[in-house]
Coordinates of C-alpha atoms and ligand atoms in Angstrom, one line a residue:
M11 CA 20.0 5.0 -2.2
T12 CA 21.2 8.4 -1.3
A13 CA 20.0 10.8 1.4
K14 CA 18.5 12.8 -1.2
Q15 CA 16.2 10.8 -2.7
R16 CA 12.7 11.6 -2.6
I17 CA 9.7 8.7 -2.0
V18 CA 5.9 9.2 -3.0
S19 CA 3.7 6.7 -2.1
G20 CA -0.1 6.5 -1.0
M21 CA -2.7 3.9 0.0
R22 CA -6.5 4.2 -0.4
P23 CA -8.2 4.1 2.6
T24 CA -9.8 0.9 2.9
G25 CA -10.4 1.3 6.8
K26 CA -8.4 -1.3 9.2
L27 CA -5.2 -2.5 7.7
H28 CA -4.5 -6.3 8.1
L29 CA -0.9 -8.5 8.2
G30 CA -0.9 -8.3 4.0
H31 CA -0.4 -4.4 4.4
L32 CA 2.0 -4.4 7.3
L33 CA 4.4 -7.2 5.8
G34 CA 3.9 -5.8 2.0
T35 CA 3.7 -2.2 2.5
L36 CA 4.4 -0.7 5.8
R37 CA 7.5 -2.4 6.9
N38 CA 9.0 -1.2 3.5
W39 CA 7.7 2.3 4.4
R40 CA 9.3 2.3 7.5
A41 CA 12.6 1.2 6.0
L42 CA 12.5 4.3 3.7
Q43 CA 11.8 6.6 6.1
A44 CA 15.1 6.2 7.7
R45 CA 17.0 6.7 4.8
A46 CA 14.8 9.1 2.1
E47 CA 12.6 12.0 2.4
C48 CA 9.2 10.4 2.2
F49 CA 5.9 11.8 1.5
F50 CA 3.0 9.2 2.3
F51 CA -0.5 10.1 1.4
V52 CA -4.0 9.0 1.9
A53 CA -5.4 8.3 -1.7
D54 CA -8.9 9.1 -0.9
W55 CA -9.8 10.3 -4.5
H56 CA -8.1 7.2 -6.2
A57 CA -10.5 5.3 -3.9
L58 CA -13.3 7.2 -5.7
T59 CA -12.2 5.8 -9.0
T60 CA -13.6 2.1 -8.3
D61 CA -15.9 2.9 -4.9
Y62 CA -17.5 6.5 -6.5
D63 CA -20.8 5.0 -5.2
R64 CA -19.4 4.1 -1.7
S65 CA -18.0 7.5 -0.4
E66 CA -20.0 7.6 3.1
N67 CA -17.2 5.8 5.1
V68 CA -14.1 7.5 3.5
G69 CA -13.8 9.8 6.6
E70 CA -13.8 6.9 8.9
N71 CA -11.6 4.7 6.8
I72 CA -8.8 7.7 6.6
L73 CA -8.8 7.9 10.5
E74 CA -8.3 4.0 11.1
M75 CA -5.9 3.6 8.3
V76 CA -3.8 6.1 9.5
I77 CA -4.0 5.0 13.0
D78 CA -2.5 1.8 11.6
W79 CA 0.7 3.6 9.9
L80 CA 1.4 5.2 12.8
A81 CA 0.9 2.1 15.2
A82 CA 3.0 0.3 12.9
G83 CA 5.8 2.7 13.2
I84 CA 5.5 5.4 10.5
D85 CA 7.3 8.6 12.0
P86 CA 5.3 12.0 11.5
E87 CA 8.4 13.6 12.2
Q88 CA 10.3 11.8 9.5
V89 CA 8.0 11.6 6.7
T90 CA 5.3 14.0 5.3
L91 CA 1.9 12.4 5.8
F92 CA -1.1 13.8 3.9
V93 CA -4.5 13.5 2.5
Q94 CA -4.8 13.8 -1.1
S95 CA -8.2 15.5 -1.3
A96 CA -6.9 18.2 0.9
I97 CA -4.6 19.5 -1.5
P98 CA -6.3 20.7 -4.8
E99 CA -3.3 21.0 -6.6
H100 CA -3.4 17.5 -7.3
A101 CA -6.5 17.7 -9.1
E102 CA -5.2 21.0 -11.2
L103 CA -2.3 19.0 -12.2
H104 CA -4.2 15.9 -12.9
L105 CA -6.2 18.4 -15.4
L106 CA -3.3 19.4 -17.1
L107 CA -1.5 16.6 -17.6
S108 CA -4.5 14.6 -19.0
M109 CA -4.5 17.3 -21.8
I110 CA -0.9 15.9 -22.7
T111 CA -1.7 12.2 -22.3
P112 CA -2.9 10.2 -25.3
V113 CA -5.9 8.1 -24.5
G114 CA -4.2 4.9 -25.8
W115 CA -1.2 5.1 -23.1
L116 CA -4.3 4.6 -20.5
E117 CA -5.8 2.0 -22.6
R118 CA -2.5 0.3 -22.5
V119 CA -2.2 0.1 -19.0
P120 CA -2.5 -3.6 -18.0
T121 CA -4.6 -3.1 -14.5
Y122 CA -6.9 -1.2 -16.6
K123 CA -8.8 -4.2 -18.0
E124 CA -7.5 -6.6 -15.3
T125 CA -9.4 -4.5 -12.8
Q126 CA -12.3 -4.0 -15.1
Q127 CA -13.0 -7.9 -15.2
Q128 CA -12.3 -8.6 -11.4
L129 CA -14.6 -5.9 -10.5
E130 CA -17.2 -6.6 -12.9
D131 CA -20.0 -6.0 -10.6
R132 CA -19.2 -2.5 -10.7
D133 CA -19.5 0.0 -13.7
L134 CA -15.9 1.0 -14.5
S135 CA -16.1 2.5 -18.2
T136 CA -16.0 6.0 -16.7
Y137 CA -13.4 8.7 -17.3
G138 CA -12.2 9.0 -14.1
F139 CA -11.2 5.4 -13.8
L140 CA -9.5 5.0 -17.0
G141 CA -7.5 8.2 -16.0
Y142 CA -6.2 7.1 -12.6
P143 CA -2.9 6.5 -13.9
V144 CA -2.8 10.2 -14.5
L145 CA -3.8 11.2 -11.3
Q146 CA -1.1 9.0 -9.8
A147 CA 1.5 10.9 -12.0
A148 CA 0.0 14.1 -10.5
D149 CA 0.9 12.5 -6.9
I150 CA 4.3 11.4 -7.8
L151 CA 5.6 14.4 -10.2
M152 CA 4.1 17.2 -7.5
Y153 CA 6.9 16.3 -5.1
D154 CA 9.4 15.7 -7.5
A155 CA 9.8 12.0 -6.7
T156 CA 12.8 10.2 -7.3
G157 CA 11.7 7.0 -6.3
V158 CA 8.4 5.3 -6.1
P159 CA 8.2 2.0 -4.1
V160 CA 6.3 -0.4 -5.9
G161 CA 5.0 -3.9 -6.6
A162 CA 5.7 -5.7 -10.1
D163 CA 2.3 -4.9 -11.1
Q164 CA 2.5 -1.1 -10.6
V165 CA 5.9 -1.0 -12.7
P166 CA 3.9 0.3 -15.6
H167 CA 2.1 2.9 -14.0
V168 CA 5.9 4.6 -13.2
E169 CA 6.4 4.1 -16.8
L170 CA 3.3 6.0 -17.9
T171 CA 4.4 8.8 -15.4
R172 CA 7.8 9.2 -16.6
E173 CA 6.3 9.1 -20.4
I174 CA 4.0 11.9 -18.9
A175 CA 6.9 13.7 -17.1
R176 CA 8.8 13.2 -20.6
R177 CA 6.1 14.6 -22.8
F178 CA 5.4 17.7 -20.6
N179 CA 9.3 18.4 -20.4
H180 CA 9.4 18.3 -24.2
L181 CA 6.3 20.5 -24.5
F182 CA 6.9 23.2 -22.2
G183 CA 10.7 22.6 -20.9
E184 CA 12.3 21.0 -18.5
T185 CA 9.8 21.0 -15.5
F186 CA 9.6 17.0 -13.7
V187 CA 11.8 14.8 -12.6
E188 CA 11.4 11.3 -14.0
P189 CA 11.0 8.8 -10.9
Q190 CA 12.3 5.4 -10.6
A191 CA 10.4 2.5 -9.7
L192 CA 11.7 1.2 -6.6
L193 CA 10.7 -3.0 -6.7
A194 CA 10.2 -3.9 -3.0
E195 CA 10.8 -7.5 -1.8
T196 CA 7.6 -8.5 -0.3
P197 CA 6.7 -11.6 1.4
R198 CA 3.6 -13.5 0.0
V199 CA 1.2 -12.7 2.9
P200 CA -1.7 -15.4 1.8
G201 CA -4.9 -15.2 3.8
L202 CA -6.4 -17.8 6.0
D203 CA -8.0 -19.4 3.0
G204 CA -4.8 -19.6 1.1
R205 CA -5.8 -17.0 -1.4
K206 CA -4.5 -13.4 -1.5
M207 CA -5.5 -12.0 2.1
S208 CA -8.0 -9.3 1.7
K209 CA -10.8 -7.8 3.9
S210 CA -13.4 -8.5 1.2
Y211 CA -12.5 -12.1 1.0
G212 CA -13.5 -12.3 4.8
N213 CA -9.8 -14.0 5.0
A214 CA -8.0 -11.3 7.0
V215 CA -6.0 -11.0 10.0
F216 CA -6.5 -7.2 11.3
L217 CA -3.7 -5.3 13.1
A218 CA -6.5 -4.4 15.5
D219 CA -7.4 -7.9 16.3
D220 CA -6.8 -8.9 19.6
A221 CA -4.2 -11.5 20.5
A222 CA -6.9 -14.2 21.0
E223 CA -8.5 -13.5 17.6
V224 CA -5.0 -13.3 15.7
K225 CA -4.4 -16.8 17.7
A226 CA -7.7 -18.2 16.7
K227 CA -7.2 -17.1 13.3
L228 CA -3.9 -18.3 12.6
S229 CA -4.9 -21.7 14.5
R230 CA -7.2 -22.3 11.6
M231 CA -5.1 -20.8 8.7
M232 CA -5.0 -23.3 5.8
T233 CA -2.1 -25.9 5.9
D234 CA -1.0 -28.6 3.3
P235 CA -3.6 -30.5 2.5
R236 CA -1.8 -33.5 2.9
R237 CA -1.5 -33.3 6.5
A238 CA -5.3 -33.8 6.9
R239 CA -4.6 -36.5 9.7
R240 CA -1.7 -35.7 12.3
R241 CA 0.5 -39.0 10.9
D242 CA 0.4 -38.0 7.4
P243 CA 4.0 -36.1 6.7
G244 CA 3.2 -32.9 4.4
D245 CA 5.7 -30.2 3.0
P246 CA 6.0 -26.6 4.4
S247 CA 6.4 -25.5 0.4
D248 CA 2.8 -26.0 0.0
C249 CA 1.3 -24.9 3.3
P250 CA 0.1 -21.3 3.2
A251 CA 0.6 -20.7 6.9
Y252 CA 4.1 -21.1 6.3
N253 CA 4.8 -18.3 4.4
L254 CA 4.3 -16.8 8.2
H255 CA 7.0 -18.8 9.5
R256 CA 9.1 -17.6 6.7
V257 CA 8.4 -14.0 8.0
Y258 CA 8.3 -14.4 11.7
C259 CA 10.7 -17.5 12.7
T260 CA 14.2 -18.2 13.6
P261 CA 16.4 -20.4 11.2
E262 CA 16.7 -22.9 13.9
E263 CA 12.7 -22.8 14.3
L264 CA 12.3 -23.2 10.5
A265 CA 14.5 -26.2 10.6
F266 CA 12.5 -27.6 13.4
T267 CA 9.3 -27.0 12.0
A268 CA 10.2 -28.0 8.3
H269 CA 11.6 -31.0 9.8
G270 CA 8.4 -32.0 12.0
C271 CA 6.4 -31.4 9.3
K272 CA 8.2 -33.6 6.7
T273 CA 8.4 -36.6 9.3
A274 CA 5.1 -36.1 10.9
E275 CA 6.9 -35.7 14.2
I276 CA 4.9 -32.4 14.9
G277 CA 1.1 -31.4 14.2
C278 CA 0.2 -28.3 12.6
L279 CA -1.1 -26.5 16.0
E280 CA 2.2 -27.2 17.4
C281 CA 3.8 -25.8 14.5
K282 CA 1.8 -22.7 14.1
Q283 CA 2.3 -21.9 18.1
I284 CA 5.8 -21.3 17.0
M285 CA 4.9 -18.9 14.5
I286 CA 1.9 -17.4 16.1
A287 CA 4.2 -16.6 19.1
R288 CA 6.6 -14.7 17.1
A289 CA 4.4 -12.6 15.2
E290 CA 3.0 -11.8 18.4
E291 CA 6.3 -10.1 19.5
E292 CA 5.3 -7.4 16.6
L293 CA 1.6 -7.3 16.7
G294 CA 1.4 -7.2 20.7
P295 CA 3.3 -3.8 21.0
L296 CA 1.7 -2.4 17.8
R297 CA -1.9 -3.1 19.2
E298 CA -0.8 -1.2 22.4
R299 CA 0.1 1.7 20.5
R300 CA -3.0 1.3 18.2
A301 CA -5.5 1.4 21.1
A302 CA -3.5 4.6 22.6
L303 CA -3.8 6.5 19.2
A304 CA -7.3 5.3 18.9
A305 CA -8.1 6.7 22.3
R306 CA -6.8 10.0 20.9
P307 CA -8.2 10.6 17.3
D308 CA -7.8 14.2 17.4
D309 CA -4.0 14.0 17.8
V310 CA -4.1 11.7 14.8
R311 CA -6.1 14.5 12.8
D312 CA -3.5 17.1 14.1
V313 CA -0.9 14.8 12.6
L314 CA -2.5 14.7 9.4
A315 CA -3.4 18.2 9.5
R316 CA 0.8 19.3 9.9
G317 CA 1.8 17.1 7.3
T318 CA -0.9 18.4 4.6
A319 CA 0.2 21.7 5.5
R320 CA 3.5 20.8 4.9
A321 CA 2.6 19.2 1.3
R322 CA 0.8 21.7 0.5
T323 CA 3.6 24.3 0.5
V324 CA 5.5 21.9 -2.0
A325 CA 2.6 21.4 -3.9
A326 CA 2.0 24.9 -4.2
E327 CA 5.6 26.0 -5.3
T328 CA 5.1 23.0 -8.2
M329 CA 1.9 24.6 -9.4
A330 CA 3.2 28.1 -9.7
R331 CA 5.9 26.6 -11.8
V332 CA 3.7 24.3 -13.8
R333 CA 1.4 27.1 -14.4
E334 CA 4.0 29.6 -15.5
R335 CA 6.0 26.8 -18.0
V336 CA 1.8 26.1 -19.7
G337 CA 0.9 29.7 -19.2
V338 CA -2.3 29.6 -17.6
G339 CA -3.1 31.2 -14.3
G340 CA -3.4 34.8 -16.2
G341 CA -0.5 35.9 -14.4
V342 CA -2.7 36.9 -11.5
Ligands
SF4_424 S1 3.3 -29.1 9.8 FE1 3.4 -26.8 9.4 S2 4.3 -26.2 7.8 FE2 3.6 -28.6 7.8 S3 1.3 -28.2 7.0 FE3 1.3 -28.0 9.2 S4 1.6 -25.8 9.7 FE4 2.2 -26.2 7.4

């Protein structure tokens, strides 16, 4: 990756973040911020595409989430942090891109049908939900992003952004950079019950949890069911908790615990305590930074305001260029 690479990535404001966010996204952002020009944003309009009837908590959720970003080491001096809805240019670009995006392209996006099926308690037969990949394209193209960090399931979205950019460039002349999907290697982070870690499943370890809560939660995290009795051997590859060992433990600790598991020489609690102590080495200082930031919410809002002002300048330049190419704005 060259120093000139520009990265755009966003997160929906879901409130307090959990270990899955830290290990799956924030660690990657932290690595990227050191070597690329990064724009990380609060995707609050995206939250409305599925939660349009639950908008009352968005403001509080934004604050809690950004506190977690900062506590996890996202550095506002190195990156531009901003709130999507505070930059109306995103909506304008979304509108213009929607004029040239065939509906068939959106219906083909795999997550469109999948999410509708997963969230069947909500009516997602809306124009906004169908069009959210166009909003994503606007978020990315606005900043001439060259790279977008994504998991494998999001690659089709970046591909769609590239198709939209190509179509726009073909119709109106070279305007947008085609971004690349940067596939991030992320560890599997199951929740306490072995399913994907998620606030809505009630199986998450939050970054705001205190040390005793983290210890209590991880101590009861699901393990290999073959180890129901202390004397029964197990296999770490069938143990959800061991995914966290792989993230946090040293090679020696991994060898010790794997051997102890397979021979039943150690019990699950002893095994997990080794991992919990290691996890606490990261979570303890993070929690302290979090508490300090939570005590100064106005400073956190200032950080967002400064970043949003910076992002707005770039967005204004992009939109001036776009309006001129399309021929809208009336030249005034
Ligand atoms: S001993 Fe460790 S690896 Fe084995 S099942 Fe228990 S917690 Fe998992």
